[in-house]
Coordinates of N, CA and C in Angstrom, one line a residue:
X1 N -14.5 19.4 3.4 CA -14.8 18.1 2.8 C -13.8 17.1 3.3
X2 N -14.4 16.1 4.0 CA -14.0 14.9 4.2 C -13.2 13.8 3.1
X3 N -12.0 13.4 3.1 CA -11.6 12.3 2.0 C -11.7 10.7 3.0
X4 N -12.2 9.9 2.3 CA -12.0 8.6 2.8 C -10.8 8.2 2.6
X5 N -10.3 6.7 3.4 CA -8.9 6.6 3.0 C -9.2 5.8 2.4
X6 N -7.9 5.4 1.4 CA -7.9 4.3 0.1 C -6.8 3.3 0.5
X7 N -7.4 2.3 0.4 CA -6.7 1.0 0.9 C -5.8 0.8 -0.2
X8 N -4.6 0.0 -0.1 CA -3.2 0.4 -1.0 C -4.2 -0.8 -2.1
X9 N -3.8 -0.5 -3.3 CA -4.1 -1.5 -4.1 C -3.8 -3.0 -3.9
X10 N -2.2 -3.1 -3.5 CA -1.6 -4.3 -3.5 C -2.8 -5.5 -2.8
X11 N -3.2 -4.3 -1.4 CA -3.4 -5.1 -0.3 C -4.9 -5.2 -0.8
X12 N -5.6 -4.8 -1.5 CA -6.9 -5.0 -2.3 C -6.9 -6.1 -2.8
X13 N -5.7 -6.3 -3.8 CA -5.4 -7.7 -4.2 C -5.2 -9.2 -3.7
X14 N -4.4 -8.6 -2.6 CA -4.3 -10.0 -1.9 C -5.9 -10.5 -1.1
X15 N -6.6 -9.6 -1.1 CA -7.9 -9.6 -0.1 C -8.7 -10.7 -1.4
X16 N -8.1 -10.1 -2.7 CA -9.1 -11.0 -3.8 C -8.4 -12.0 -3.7
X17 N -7.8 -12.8 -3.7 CA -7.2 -14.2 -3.3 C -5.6 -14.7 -4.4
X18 N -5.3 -13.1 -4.5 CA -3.5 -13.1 -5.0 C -2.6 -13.6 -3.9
X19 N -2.1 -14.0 -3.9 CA -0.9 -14.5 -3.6 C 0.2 -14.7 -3.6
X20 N 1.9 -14.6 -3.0 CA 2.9 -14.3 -3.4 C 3.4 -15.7 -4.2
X21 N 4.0 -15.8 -5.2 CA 4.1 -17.2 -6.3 C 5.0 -16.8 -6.7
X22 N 6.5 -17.7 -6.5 CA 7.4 -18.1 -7.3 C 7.7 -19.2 -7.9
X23 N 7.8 -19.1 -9.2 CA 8.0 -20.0 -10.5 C 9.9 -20.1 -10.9
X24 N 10.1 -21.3 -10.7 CA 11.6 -21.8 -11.1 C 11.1 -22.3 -12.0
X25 N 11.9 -21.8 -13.7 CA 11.7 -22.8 -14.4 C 13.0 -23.0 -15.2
X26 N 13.4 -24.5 -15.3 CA 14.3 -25.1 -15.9 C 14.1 -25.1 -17.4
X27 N 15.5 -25.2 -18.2 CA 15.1 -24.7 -19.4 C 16.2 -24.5 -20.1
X28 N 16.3 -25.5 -21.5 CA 17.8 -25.9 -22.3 C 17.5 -24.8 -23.5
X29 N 18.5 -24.5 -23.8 CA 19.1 -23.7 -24.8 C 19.2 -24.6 -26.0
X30 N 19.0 -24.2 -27.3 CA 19.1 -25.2 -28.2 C 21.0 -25.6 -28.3
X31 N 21.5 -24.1 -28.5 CA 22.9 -24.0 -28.7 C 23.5 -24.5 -27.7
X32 N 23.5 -24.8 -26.8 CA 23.5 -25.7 -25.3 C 22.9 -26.8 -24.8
X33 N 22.5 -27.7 -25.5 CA 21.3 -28.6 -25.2 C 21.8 -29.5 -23.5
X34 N 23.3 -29.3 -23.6 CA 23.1 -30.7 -22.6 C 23.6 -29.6 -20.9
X35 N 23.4 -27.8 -21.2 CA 22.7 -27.3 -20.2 C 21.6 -27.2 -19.5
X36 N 21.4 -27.5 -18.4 CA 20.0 -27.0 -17.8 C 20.3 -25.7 -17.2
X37 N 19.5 -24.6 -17.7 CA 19.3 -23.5 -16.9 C 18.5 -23.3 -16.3
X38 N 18.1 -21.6 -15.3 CA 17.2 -21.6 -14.5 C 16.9 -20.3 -14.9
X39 N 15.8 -19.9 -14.5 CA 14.8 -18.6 -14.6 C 14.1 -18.6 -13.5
X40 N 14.2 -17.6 -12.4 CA 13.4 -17.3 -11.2 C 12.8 -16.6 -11.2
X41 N 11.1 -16.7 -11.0 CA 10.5 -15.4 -11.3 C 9.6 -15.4 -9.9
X42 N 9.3 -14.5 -9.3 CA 8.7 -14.0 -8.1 C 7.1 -12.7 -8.6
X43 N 5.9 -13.3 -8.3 CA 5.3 -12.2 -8.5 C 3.5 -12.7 -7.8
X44 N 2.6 -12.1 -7.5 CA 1.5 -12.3 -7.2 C 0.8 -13.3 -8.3
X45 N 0.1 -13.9 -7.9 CA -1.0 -14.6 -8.8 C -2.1 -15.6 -7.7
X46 N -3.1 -15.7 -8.8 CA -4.2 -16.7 -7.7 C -3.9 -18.3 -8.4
X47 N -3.7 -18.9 -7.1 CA -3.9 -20.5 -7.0 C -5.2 -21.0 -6.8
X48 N -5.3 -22.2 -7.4 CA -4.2 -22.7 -8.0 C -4.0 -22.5 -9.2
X49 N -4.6 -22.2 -10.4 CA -5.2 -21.5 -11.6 C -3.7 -21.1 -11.9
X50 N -3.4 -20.4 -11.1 CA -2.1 -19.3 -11.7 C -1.9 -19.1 -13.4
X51 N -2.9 -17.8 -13.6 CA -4.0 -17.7 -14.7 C -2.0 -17.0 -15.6
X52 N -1.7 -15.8 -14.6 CA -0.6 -15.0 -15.0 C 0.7 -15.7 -15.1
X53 N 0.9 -16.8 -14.9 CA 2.0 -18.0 -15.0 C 1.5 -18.6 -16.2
X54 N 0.0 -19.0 -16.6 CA 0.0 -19.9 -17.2 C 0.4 -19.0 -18.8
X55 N 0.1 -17.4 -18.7 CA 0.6 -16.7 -19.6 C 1.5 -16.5 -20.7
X56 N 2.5 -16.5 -19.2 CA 4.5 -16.2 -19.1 C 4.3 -17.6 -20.0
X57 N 3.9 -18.6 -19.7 CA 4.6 -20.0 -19.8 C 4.0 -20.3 -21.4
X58 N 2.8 -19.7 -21.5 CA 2.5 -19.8 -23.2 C 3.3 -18.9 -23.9
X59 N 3.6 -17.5 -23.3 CA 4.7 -16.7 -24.1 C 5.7 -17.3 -24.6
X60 N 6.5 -17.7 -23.4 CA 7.7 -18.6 -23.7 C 7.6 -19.5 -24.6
X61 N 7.0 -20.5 -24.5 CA 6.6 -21.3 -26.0 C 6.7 -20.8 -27.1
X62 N 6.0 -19.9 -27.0 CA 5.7 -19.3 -28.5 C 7.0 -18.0 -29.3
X63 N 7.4 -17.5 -27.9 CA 8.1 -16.4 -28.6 C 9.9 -17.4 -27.9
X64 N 10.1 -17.4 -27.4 CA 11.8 -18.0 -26.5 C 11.9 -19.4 -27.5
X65 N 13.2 -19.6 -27.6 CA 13.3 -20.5 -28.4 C 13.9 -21.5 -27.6
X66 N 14.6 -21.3 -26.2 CA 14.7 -22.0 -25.5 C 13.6 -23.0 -24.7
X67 N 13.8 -24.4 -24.6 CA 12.8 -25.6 -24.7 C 12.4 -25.5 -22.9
X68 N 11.6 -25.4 -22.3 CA 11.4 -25.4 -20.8 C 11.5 -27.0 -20.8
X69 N 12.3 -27.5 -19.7 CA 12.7 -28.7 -19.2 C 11.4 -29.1 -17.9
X70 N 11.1 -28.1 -17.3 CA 10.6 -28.2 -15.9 C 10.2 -26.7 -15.4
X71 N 9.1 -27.1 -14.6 CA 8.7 -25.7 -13.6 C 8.6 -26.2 -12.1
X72 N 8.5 -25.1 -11.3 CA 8.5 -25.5 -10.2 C 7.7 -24.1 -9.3
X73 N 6.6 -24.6 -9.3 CA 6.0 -23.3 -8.3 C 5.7 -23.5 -7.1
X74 N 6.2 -22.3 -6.3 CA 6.0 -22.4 -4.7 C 5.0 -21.0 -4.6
X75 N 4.2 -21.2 -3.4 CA 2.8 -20.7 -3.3 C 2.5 -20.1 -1.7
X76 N 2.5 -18.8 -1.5 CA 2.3 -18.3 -0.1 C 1.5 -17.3 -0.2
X77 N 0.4 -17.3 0.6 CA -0.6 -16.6 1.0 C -0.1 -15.6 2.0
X78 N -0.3 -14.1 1.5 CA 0.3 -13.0 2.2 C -0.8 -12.9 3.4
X79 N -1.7 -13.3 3.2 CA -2.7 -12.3 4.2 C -2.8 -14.1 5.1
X80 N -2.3 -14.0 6.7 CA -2.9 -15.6 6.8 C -2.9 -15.0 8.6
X81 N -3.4 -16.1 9.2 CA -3.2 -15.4 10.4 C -2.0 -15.9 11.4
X82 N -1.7 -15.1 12.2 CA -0.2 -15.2 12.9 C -0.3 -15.5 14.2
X83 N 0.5 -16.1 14.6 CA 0.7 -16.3 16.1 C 1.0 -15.5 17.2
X84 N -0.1 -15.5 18.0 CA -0.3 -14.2 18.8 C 0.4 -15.1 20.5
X85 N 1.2 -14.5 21.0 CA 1.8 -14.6 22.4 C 1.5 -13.7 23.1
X86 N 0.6 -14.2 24.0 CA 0.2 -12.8 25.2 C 1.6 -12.8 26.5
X87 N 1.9 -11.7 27.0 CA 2.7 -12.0 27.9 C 2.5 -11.6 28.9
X88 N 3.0 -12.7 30.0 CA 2.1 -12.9 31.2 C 2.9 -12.2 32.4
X89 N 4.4 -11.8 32.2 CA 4.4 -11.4 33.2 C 5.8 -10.2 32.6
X90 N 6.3 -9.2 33.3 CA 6.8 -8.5 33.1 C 8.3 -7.6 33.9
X91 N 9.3 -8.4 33.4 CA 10.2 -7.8 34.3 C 11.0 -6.1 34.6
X92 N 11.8 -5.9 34.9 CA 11.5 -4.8 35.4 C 13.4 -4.6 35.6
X93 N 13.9 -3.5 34.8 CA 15.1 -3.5 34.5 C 15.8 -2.3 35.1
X94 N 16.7 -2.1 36.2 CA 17.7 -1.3 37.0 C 18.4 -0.3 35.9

């Protein structure tokens, strides 16, 4: 009996239109007000929507008592196509 092979999950995902997304988000402490802090978070999600950010970001509200100042999301497509260099000639080493 033959097994087919199974494509890794991740890379299933990115085929559905996930994406690698990092979210900076700025964000005062009550007991600190005249700090700005930062929260880095790195993880897949689809743009622009960013359904699993908009989540985190209602959680926070609701459950963190610390006030978000600012977000900041940056947005890269894992799957894109690459720059192909053919080479044309070939040297030849002693």
């Amino acid at each position: 009996m033959q097994t087919r092979p199974v494509a890794d999950p991740d890379f299933q995902k990115m085929l559905s239109g996930f994406s690698l997304t990092t979210a900076k988000i700025h964000y005062r402490m009550p007991d600190h007000p005249s700090f700005l802090q930062t929260f880095l978070w790195q993880f897949t999600d689809i743009a622009p929507d960013y359904p699993r950010l908009m989540r985190f970001l209602d959680h926070w509200r609701r459950e963190v008592e610390a006030a978000i100042h600012s977000v900041e999301v940056m947005h890269r497509g894992l799957i894109a196509p690459h720059e192909i260099r053919m080479v044309t000639d070939l040297g030849k080493l002693h």
